[in-house]
XYZ file of C-alpha atoms in Angstrom:
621
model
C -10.852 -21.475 -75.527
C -14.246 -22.771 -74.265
C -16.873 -20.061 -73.098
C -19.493 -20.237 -70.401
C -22.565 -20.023 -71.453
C -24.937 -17.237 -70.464
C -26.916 -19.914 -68.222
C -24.002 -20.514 -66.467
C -23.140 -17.210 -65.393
C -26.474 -16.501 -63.799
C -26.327 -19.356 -61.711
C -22.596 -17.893 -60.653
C -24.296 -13.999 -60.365
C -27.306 -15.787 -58.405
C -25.000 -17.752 -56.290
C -22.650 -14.350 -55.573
C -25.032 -12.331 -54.613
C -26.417 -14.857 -52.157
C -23.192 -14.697 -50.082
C -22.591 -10.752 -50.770
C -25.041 -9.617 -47.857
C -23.469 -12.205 -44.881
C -20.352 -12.233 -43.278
C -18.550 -14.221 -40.710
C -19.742 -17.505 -40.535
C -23.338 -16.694 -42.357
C -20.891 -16.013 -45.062
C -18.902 -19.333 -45.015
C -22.079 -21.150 -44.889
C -23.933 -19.976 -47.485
C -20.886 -20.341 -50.022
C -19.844 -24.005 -49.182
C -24.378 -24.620 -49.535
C -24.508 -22.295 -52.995
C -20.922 -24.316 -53.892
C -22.212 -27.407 -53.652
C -25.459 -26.433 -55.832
C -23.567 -24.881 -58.490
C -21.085 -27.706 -59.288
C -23.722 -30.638 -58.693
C -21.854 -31.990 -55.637
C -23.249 -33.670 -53.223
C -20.986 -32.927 -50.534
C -18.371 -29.552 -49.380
C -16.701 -28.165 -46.611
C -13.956 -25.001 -45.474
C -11.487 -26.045 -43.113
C -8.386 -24.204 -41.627
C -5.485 -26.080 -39.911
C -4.757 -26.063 -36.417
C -1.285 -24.310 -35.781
C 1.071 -27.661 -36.136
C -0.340 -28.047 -39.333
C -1.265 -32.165 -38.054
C -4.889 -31.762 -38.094
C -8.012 -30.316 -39.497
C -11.001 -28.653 -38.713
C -13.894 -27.390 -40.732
C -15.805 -23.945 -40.142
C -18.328 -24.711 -42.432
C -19.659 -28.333 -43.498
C -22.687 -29.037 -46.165
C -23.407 -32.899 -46.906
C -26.358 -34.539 -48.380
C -28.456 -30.950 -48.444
C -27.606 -30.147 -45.074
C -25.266 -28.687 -42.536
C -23.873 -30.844 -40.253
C -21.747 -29.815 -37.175
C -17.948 -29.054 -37.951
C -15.642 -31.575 -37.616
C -12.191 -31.667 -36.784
C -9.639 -34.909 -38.453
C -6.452 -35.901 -38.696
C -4.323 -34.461 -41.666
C -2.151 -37.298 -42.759
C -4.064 -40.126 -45.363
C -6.019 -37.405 -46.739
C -6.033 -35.800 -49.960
C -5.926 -32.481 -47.401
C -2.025 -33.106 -47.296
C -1.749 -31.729 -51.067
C -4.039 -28.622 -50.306
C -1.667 -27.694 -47.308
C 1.646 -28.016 -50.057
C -0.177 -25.075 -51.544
C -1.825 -26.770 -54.638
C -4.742 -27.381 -56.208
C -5.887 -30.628 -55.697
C -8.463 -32.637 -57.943
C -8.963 -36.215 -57.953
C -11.820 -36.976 -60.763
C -12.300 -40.855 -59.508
C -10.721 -43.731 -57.417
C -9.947 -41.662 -54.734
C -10.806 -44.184 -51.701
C -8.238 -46.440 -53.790
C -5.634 -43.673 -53.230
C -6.815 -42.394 -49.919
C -8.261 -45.843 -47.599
C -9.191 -43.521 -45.554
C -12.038 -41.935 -47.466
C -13.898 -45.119 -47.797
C -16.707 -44.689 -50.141
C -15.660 -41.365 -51.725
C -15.104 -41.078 -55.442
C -14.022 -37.761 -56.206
C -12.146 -34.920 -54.195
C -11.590 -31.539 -56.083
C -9.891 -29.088 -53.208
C -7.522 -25.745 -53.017
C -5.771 -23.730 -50.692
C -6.911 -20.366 -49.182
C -4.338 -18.275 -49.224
C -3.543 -14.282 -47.613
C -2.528 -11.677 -49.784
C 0.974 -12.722 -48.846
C 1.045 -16.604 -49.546
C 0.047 -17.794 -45.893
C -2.000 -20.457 -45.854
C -5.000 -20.056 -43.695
C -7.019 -22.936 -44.502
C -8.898 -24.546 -47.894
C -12.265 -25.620 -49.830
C -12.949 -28.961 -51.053
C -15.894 -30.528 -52.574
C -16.405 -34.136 -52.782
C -18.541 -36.446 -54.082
C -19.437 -40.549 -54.365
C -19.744 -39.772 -57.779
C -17.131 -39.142 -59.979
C -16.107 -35.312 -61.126
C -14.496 -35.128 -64.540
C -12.325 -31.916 -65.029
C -14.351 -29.880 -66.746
C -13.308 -26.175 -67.186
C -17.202 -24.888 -65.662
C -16.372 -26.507 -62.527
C -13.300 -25.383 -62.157
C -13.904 -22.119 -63.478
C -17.348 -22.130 -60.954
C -14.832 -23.550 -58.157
C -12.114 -20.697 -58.424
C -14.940 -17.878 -57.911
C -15.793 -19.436 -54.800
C -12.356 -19.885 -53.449
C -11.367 -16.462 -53.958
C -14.708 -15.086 -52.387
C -13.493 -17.487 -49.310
C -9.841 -17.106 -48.912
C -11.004 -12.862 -48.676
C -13.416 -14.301 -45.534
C -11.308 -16.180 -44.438
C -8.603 -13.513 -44.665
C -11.550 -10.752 -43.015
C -11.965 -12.745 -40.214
C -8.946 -13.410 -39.502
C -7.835 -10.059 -39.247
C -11.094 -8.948 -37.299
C -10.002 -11.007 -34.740
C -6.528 -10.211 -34.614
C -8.428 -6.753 -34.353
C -10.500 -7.352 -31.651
C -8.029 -9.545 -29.072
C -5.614 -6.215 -29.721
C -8.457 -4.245 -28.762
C -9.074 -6.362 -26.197
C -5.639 -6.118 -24.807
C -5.658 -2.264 -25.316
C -8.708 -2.524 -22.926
C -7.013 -4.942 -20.274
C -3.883 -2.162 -20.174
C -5.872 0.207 -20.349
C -8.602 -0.767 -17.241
C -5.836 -2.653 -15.920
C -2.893 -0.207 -15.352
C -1.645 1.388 -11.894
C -1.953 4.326 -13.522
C -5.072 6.480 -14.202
C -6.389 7.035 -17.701
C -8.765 9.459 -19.010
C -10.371 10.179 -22.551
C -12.065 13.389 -22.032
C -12.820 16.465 -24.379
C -11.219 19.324 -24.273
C -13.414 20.550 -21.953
C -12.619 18.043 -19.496
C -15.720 15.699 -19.770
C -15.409 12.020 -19.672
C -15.700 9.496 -22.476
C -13.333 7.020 -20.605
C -11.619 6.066 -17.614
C -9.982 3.039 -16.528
C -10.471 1.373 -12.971
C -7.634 3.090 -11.271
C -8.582 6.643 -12.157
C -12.517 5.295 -10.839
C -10.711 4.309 -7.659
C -8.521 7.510 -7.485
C -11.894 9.643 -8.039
C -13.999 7.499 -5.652
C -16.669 6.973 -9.012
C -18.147 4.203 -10.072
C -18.425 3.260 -14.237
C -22.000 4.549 -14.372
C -20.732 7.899 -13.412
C -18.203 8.109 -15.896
C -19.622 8.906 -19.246
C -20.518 12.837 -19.495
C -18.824 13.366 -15.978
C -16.377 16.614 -15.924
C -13.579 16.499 -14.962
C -13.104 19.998 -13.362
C -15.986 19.707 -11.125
C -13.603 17.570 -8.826
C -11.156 20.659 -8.358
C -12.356 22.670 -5.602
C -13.398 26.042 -4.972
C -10.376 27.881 -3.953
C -8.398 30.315 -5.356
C -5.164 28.429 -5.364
C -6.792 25.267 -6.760
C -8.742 27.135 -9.564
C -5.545 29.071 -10.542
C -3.743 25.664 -10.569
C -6.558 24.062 -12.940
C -6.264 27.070 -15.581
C -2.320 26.808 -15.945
C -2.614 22.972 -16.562
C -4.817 24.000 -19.301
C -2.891 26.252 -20.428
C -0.021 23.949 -20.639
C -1.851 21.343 -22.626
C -2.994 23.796 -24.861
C 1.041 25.284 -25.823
C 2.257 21.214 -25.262
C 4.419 21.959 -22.480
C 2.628 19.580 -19.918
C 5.965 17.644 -19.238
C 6.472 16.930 -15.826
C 2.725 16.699 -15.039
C 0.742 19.349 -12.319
C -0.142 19.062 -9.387
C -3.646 19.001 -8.425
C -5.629 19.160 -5.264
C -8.866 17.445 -5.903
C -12.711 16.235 -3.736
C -13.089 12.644 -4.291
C -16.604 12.081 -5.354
C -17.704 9.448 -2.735
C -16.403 11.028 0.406
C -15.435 14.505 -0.587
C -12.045 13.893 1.139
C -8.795 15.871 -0.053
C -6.909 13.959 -2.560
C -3.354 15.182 -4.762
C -2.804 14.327 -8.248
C 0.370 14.200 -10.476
C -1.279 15.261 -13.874
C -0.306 14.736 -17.728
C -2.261 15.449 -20.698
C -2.022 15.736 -24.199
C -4.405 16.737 -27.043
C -4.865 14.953 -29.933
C -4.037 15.543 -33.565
C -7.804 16.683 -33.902
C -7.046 18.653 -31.030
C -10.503 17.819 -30.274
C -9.626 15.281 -27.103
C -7.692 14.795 -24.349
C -5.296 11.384 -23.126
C -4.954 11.954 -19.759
C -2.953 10.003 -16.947
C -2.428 10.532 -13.301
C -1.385 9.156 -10.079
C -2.242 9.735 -6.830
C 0.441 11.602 -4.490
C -2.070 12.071 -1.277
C 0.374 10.255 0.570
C 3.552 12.432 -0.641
C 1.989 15.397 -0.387
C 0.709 14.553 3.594
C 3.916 13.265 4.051
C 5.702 16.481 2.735
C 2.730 19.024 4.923
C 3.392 16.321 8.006
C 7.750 16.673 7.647
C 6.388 20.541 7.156
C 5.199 20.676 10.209
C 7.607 18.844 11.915
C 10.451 21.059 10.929
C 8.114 24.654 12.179
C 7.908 22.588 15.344
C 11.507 21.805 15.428
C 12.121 25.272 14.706
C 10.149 26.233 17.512
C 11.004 23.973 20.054
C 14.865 25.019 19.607
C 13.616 28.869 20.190
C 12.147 27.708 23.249
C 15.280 25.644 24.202
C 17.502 28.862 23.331
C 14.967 30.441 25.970
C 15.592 30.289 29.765
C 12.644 28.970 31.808
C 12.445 30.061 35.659
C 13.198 26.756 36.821
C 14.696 23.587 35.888
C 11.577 22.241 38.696
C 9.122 24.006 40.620
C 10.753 24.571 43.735
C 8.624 25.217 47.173
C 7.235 22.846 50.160
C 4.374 25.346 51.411
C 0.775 24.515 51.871
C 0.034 26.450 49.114
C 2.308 25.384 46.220
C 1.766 21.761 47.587
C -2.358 21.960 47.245
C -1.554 23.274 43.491
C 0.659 20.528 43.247
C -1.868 18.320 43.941
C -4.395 19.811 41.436
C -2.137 19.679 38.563
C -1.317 15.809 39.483
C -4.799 15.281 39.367
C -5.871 17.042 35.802
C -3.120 16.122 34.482
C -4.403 12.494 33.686
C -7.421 14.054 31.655
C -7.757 15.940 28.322
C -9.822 18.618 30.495
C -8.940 22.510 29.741
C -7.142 24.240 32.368
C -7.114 27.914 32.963
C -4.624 29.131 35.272
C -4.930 32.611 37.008
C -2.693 33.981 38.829
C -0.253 37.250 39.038
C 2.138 37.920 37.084
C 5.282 36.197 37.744
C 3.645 33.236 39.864
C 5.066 30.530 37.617
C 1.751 29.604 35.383
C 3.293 28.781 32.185
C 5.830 26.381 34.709
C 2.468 24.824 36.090
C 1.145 24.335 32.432
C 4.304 22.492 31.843
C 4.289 20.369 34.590
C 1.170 19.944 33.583
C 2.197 18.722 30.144
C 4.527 16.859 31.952
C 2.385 14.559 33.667
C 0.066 14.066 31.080
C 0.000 11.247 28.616
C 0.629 13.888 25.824
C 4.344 14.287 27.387
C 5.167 12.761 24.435
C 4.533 15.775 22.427
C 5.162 18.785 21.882
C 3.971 21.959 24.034
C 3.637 25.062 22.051
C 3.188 28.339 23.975
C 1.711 31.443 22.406
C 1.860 34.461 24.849
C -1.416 36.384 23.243
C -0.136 39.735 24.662
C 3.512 39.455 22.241
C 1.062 39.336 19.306
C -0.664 41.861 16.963
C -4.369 41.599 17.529
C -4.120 41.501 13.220
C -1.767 38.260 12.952
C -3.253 36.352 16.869
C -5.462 34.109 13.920
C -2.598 33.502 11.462
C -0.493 32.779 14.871
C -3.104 30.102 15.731
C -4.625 28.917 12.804
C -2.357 29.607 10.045
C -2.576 30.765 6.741
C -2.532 29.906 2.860
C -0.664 31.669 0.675
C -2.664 34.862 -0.833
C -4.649 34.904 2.341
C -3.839 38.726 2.790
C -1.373 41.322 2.413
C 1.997 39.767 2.610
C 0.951 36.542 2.898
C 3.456 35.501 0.525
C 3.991 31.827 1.780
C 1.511 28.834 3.796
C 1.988 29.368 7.347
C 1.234 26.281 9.637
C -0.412 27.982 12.608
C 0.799 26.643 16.217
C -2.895 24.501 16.097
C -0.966 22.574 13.688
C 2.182 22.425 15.476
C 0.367 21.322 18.685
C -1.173 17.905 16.990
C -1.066 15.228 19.589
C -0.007 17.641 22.096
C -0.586 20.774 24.072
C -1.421 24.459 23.368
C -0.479 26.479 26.054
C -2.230 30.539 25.827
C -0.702 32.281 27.848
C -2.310 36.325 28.754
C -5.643 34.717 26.441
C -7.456 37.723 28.292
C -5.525 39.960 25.586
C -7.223 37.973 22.433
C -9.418 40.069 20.266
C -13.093 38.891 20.977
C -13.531 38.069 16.844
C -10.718 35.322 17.498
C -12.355 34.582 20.711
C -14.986 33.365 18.891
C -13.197 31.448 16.452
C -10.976 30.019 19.415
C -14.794 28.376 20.995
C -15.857 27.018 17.515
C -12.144 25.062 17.218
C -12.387 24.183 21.204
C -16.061 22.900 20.722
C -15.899 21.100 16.823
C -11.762 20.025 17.341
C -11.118 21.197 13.716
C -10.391 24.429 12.616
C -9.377 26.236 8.690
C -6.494 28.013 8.192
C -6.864 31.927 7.056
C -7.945 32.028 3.493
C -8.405 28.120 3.664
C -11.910 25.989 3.503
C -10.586 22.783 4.329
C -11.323 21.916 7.719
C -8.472 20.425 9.920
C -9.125 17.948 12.441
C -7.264 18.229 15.429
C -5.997 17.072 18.501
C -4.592 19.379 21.042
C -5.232 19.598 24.684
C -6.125 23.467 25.595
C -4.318 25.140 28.574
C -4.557 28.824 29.100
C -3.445 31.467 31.608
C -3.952 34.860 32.708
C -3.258 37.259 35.011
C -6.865 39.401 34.670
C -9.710 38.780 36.780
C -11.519 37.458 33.395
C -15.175 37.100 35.514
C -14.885 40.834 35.729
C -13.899 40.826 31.719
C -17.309 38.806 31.025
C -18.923 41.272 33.011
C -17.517 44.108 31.677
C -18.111 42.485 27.808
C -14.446 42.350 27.428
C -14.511 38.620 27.035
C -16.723 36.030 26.030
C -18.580 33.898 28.922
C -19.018 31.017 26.171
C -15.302 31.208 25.813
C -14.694 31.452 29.601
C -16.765 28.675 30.612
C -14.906 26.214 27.875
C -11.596 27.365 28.936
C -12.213 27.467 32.938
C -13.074 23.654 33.382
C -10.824 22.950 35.438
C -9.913 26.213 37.202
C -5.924 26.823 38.906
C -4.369 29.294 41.031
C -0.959 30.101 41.556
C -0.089 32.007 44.608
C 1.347 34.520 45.219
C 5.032 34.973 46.727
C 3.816 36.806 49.351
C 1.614 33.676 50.180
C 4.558 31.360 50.082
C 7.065 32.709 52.633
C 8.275 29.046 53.597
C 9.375 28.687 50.389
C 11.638 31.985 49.740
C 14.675 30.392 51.415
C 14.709 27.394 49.023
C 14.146 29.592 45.706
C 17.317 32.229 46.853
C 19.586 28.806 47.742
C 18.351 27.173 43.830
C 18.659 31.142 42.278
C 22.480 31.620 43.709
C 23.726 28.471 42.886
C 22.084 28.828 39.490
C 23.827 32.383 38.790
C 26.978 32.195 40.666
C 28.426 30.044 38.243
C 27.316 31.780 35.562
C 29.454 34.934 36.761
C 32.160 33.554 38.140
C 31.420 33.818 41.811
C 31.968 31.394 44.324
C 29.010 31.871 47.130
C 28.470 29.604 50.322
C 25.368 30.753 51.457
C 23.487 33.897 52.066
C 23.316 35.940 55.519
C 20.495 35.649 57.840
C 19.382 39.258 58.147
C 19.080 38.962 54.002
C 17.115 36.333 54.007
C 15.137 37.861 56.900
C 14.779 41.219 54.507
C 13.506 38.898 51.623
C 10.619 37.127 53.732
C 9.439 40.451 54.694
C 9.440 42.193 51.461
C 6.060 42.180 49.532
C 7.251 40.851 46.252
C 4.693 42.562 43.906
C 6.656 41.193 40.613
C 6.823 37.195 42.547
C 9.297 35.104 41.614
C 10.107 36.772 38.744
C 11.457 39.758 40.514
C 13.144 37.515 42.851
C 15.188 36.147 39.847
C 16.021 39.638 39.135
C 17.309 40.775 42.871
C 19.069 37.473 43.629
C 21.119 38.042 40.057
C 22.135 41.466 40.925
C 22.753 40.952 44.231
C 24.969 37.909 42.729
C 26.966 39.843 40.240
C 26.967 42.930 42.862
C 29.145 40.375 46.168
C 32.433 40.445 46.541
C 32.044 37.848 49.535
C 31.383 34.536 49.705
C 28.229 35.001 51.940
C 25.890 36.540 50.159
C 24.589 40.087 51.542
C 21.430 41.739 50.095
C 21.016 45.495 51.671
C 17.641 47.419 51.516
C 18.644 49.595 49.434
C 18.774 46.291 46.751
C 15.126 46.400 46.776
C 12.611 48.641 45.249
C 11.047 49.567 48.434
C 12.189 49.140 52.561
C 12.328 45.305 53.304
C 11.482 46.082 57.062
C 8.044 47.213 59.379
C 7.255 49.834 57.067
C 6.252 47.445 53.996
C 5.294 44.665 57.337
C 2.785 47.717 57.909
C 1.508 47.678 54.177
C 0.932 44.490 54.484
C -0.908 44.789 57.461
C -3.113 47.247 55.836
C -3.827 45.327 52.746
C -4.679 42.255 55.034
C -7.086 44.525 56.864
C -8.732 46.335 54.003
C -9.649 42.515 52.559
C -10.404 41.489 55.969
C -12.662 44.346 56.219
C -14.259 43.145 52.541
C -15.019 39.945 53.829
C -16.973 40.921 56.591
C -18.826 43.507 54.845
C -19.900 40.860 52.060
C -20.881 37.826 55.132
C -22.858 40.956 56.470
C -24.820 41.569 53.606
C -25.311 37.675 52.508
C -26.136 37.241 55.621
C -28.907 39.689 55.508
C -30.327 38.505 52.422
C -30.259 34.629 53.866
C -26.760 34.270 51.011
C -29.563 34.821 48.417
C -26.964 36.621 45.620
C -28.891 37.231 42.455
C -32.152 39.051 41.977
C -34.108 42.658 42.893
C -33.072 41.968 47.024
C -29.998 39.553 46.279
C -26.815 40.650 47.784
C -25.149 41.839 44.452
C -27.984 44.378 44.176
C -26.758 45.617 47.756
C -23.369 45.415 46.789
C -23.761 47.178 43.810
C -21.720 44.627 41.674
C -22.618 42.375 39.463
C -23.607 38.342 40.433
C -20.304 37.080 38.229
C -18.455 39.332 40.171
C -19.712 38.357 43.880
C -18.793 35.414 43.472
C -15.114 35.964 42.371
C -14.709 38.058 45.461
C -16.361 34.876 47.306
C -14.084 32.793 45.875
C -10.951 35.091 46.093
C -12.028 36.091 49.576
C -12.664 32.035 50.966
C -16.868 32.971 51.525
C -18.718 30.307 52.092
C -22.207 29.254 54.184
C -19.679 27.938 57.088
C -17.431 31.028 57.384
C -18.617 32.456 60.293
């Protein structure tokens, strides 16, 4: 067997080496140069075939002691056609007489480059104008090189199978609808893809270092939450992902999360995913809502209202009439005053009514049914763990209201710590639930009622004047029965034929000496105690004419209570004059050391109530 010499296999360790510290391209460059060198040929190239296997192209050509740009060649005519049968391939001389094609070329020595599991990738040729005898040092020098470039060739080929799988790792991965997080186990960010950025509201320059638990926020509910998805991830029973209320980072607004993640087996990382449920989760709170209002709105059907319609033509109830038509149109608070039994939660209805809120709902709270300890969870609501008991979220009737009205009925009776949290929601239109820190927006038109003199509350420090002043924009009165005598007739006809039925009775109409009784009767509980006589009176007839006797009223119907009246009618005529007297004395100057209120002994807020109550003015005399 012949030996190499010891000359020979430096120039092979020399040429080696020279290709041992490239790679890539470098690497296929260098070889096919130091190639060509070592075997004395003048010309050398490494090609790969395109996919159909027709044609050629080189990756790395040397001719005539230089690179020259690659080329790429038909297949078929060349001595290339062998190589691809998965040969070695060496024509010593003549090969332009077996090839036409290679006009001018003597001598083609070339050989497959082949994977570890036969696949051709591509070859190595020399070639020369000389010709190459087989001698066993070129092929010998040949073989080295071909095996240092079918493991290139091989490398880079599997590089880049490497890199377009990491590249379509990446494109899922920044590409998905659903958010993905690397993150430690401490929840800080090595990577997120574009839909957990959007979900977040964070941009990519954000992401590296950023933790994760800083978006949760800082509530007792939401913390606890946080800790048992830990938790979870820590024992592996994250399955059906957690949901998470979390602060986006560019607006701070509320968002909901669905949550899975899983350590790794270093246990020193997270894969998280996520999607965002805002919507479900406002759509659940909104149907929430909707079925406490439904709840409450069939209570207040169950419940029976006065009337089906206000019912009256007298001066008085027709100037209220008027009022209501008129503020009804606006957004503008109303407070209503008025005794008890007048009708004011019917006039906040009509008032609803009218309005362009009609729409929806009215909630009522009467303020005097309530604990002063549960008037804020009433209103506002609550979250669960707020307090005591609070074992469940409560939507308050805020809440309920949206879009609509709140109607407050007795607000003189609210504790003056909700009074002030009443002005902050009337003023800002948002408001937190108990226990919460997420503000609410709202939008609810305000109407309240009362029967207190609440001027005389202010003054006695009973009630706030802040509060007062927001609540008494636009300012109503309901009068009095006693001040609508033209319309008792019509109320007794509408209350008998609204509880005869009822009871089985069968009335025509009621006598004239009743009705006579009924218009002189002082009616201290209104219409409500009308309601009440008419029904007993009903269920107490055995005729069809309806008969109400004195002694069916809580006090004598004739000149004796005509004589109260009287008296009552004198004792405010006989404040009225006394107050022109003294106004008039100090030129209807009220406040101050020589106002009138100083004279009066009362207090400014409270002259003018009286003024107001009483009809004072400049032109009364």
């Amino acid at each position: 067997m012949q030996t190499v010499d010891s000359s020979e296999l430096t120039i092979l360790r020399a040429l080696v080496e020279g290709t041992v510290q490239t790679t890539g391209e470098d690497f296929l460059r260098s070889l096919v140069r130091n190639l060509c060198i070592a075997t004395n040929v003048a010309n050398g190239f490494i090609a790969e075939f395109t996919v159909d296997k027709t044609r050629i192209r080189s990756l790395a050509y040397w001719t005539q002691g230089e690179f020259i740009d690659n080329q790429e060649w038909e297949l078929a005519g060349t001595p290339c056609v062998d190589v691809l049968a998965g040969k070695l391939c060496h024509y010593p001389s003549d090969l332009s007489k077996i090839f036409p094609k290679e006009e001018g070329v003597e001598s083609y020595l070339g050989v497959p480059l082949q994977d570890a599991d036969g696949h051709i990738l591509g070859h190595l040729a020399i070639y020369d104008e000389r010709a190459m005898p087989e001698e066993p040092r070129l092929l010998y020098t040949f073989k080295i090189f071909a095996a240092r470039a079918a493991a290139e060739l091989n490398r880079i080929r599997i590089e880049e199978l490497r890199k377009q799988s990491e590249q379509r790792y990446k494109d899922l991965f920044d590409e998905a609808p659903i958010a993905y997080v690397h993150e430690d186990t401490d929840t800080r960010f090595l990577a997120a893809n574009q839909a957990a950025m959007r979900i977040l509201g964070i941009t990519p320059e954000q992401v590296p270092g950023l933790v994760g638990s800083s978006f949760i926020p800082d509530t007792l509910e939401a913390q606890q939450r946080l800790q048992l998805a830990l938790k979870s991830i820590e024992d592996g029973t994250n399955s059906d992902g957690v949901v998470l209320e979390l602060r986006r980072r560019d607006n701070d607004q509320p968002i909901w999360i669905q949550w899975w993640s899983k350590l790794d087996p270093s246990r020193q990382y997270m894969r998280t995913m996520f999607i965002d449920i805002t919507e479900r989760v406002l759509m659940e709170r909104e149907q929430a809502r909707l079925q406490a209002q439904n709840l409450y709105l069939q209570e207040e059907i169950k419940s029976t209202h006065n009337f089906d319609d206000i019912i009256g033509r007298s001066p008085a109830l027709q100037s209220l009439l008027h009022q209501v038509q008129r503020v009804a149109q606006t957004d503008a608070s109303v407070l209503i005053q008025g005794e008890s039994g007048t009708g004011k939660e019917l006039i906040a209805r009509a008032i609803h009514a009218a309005s362009p809120r009609k729409n929806r709902p009215l909630i009522k709270v009467n303020c005097a049914a309530l604990p002063s300890s549960l008037i804020e969870s009433e209103l506002f609501g609550h979250e669960k763990g707020a307090f005591t008991g609070a074992i469940n979220k409560r939507i308050g009737r805020f809440e309920l209201a949206e879009g609509g009205t709140l109607f407050l009925d007795e607000v003189g009776e609210i504790p003056l710590d909700v009074q002030v949290k009443l002005l902050r929601v009337i003023q800002e239109r948002e408001f937190e639930r108990v226990g919460g820190q997420i503000p609410i927006k709202m939008d609810v038109r305000v109407i309240t009622a009362t029967n207190r003199d609440l001027l005389t509350e202010v003054a006695e420090k009973n009630f706030r004047e802040d509060l007062f002043y927001r609540l008494n924009v636009f300012p109503l009165r309901t009068p009095p029965l006693r001040e609508r005598l033209e319309d008792i007739p019509l109320l007794v006809n509408f209350l008998v034929g609204k509880f005869a039925p009822k009871i089985g009775k069968k009335i025509t109409g009621v006598s004239a000496q009743s009705m006579q009784r009924l218009q002189n009767y002082r009616w201290p509980g209104n219409i409500r105690e009308l309601e009440n006589i008419i029904e007993r009176a009903v269920i107490l007839t055995d005729t069809p004419i309806l008969d109400i006797g004195p002694e069916q009223l809580p006090a004598a119907a004739d000149a004796g209570v005509k004589s109260a009246a009287a008296e009552d009618t004198s004792l405010d005529s006989v404040a009225k004059e006394h107050i022109l007297s003294v106004l008039e004395q100090t030129r209807w100057v009220i406040e101050g050391p020589n106002g009138a209120a100083q004279r009066l002994n009362l207090k400014p807020s409270t002259l003018r109530y009286r003024m107001q109550k009483l009809g004072i003015t400049k032109t009364s005399r």
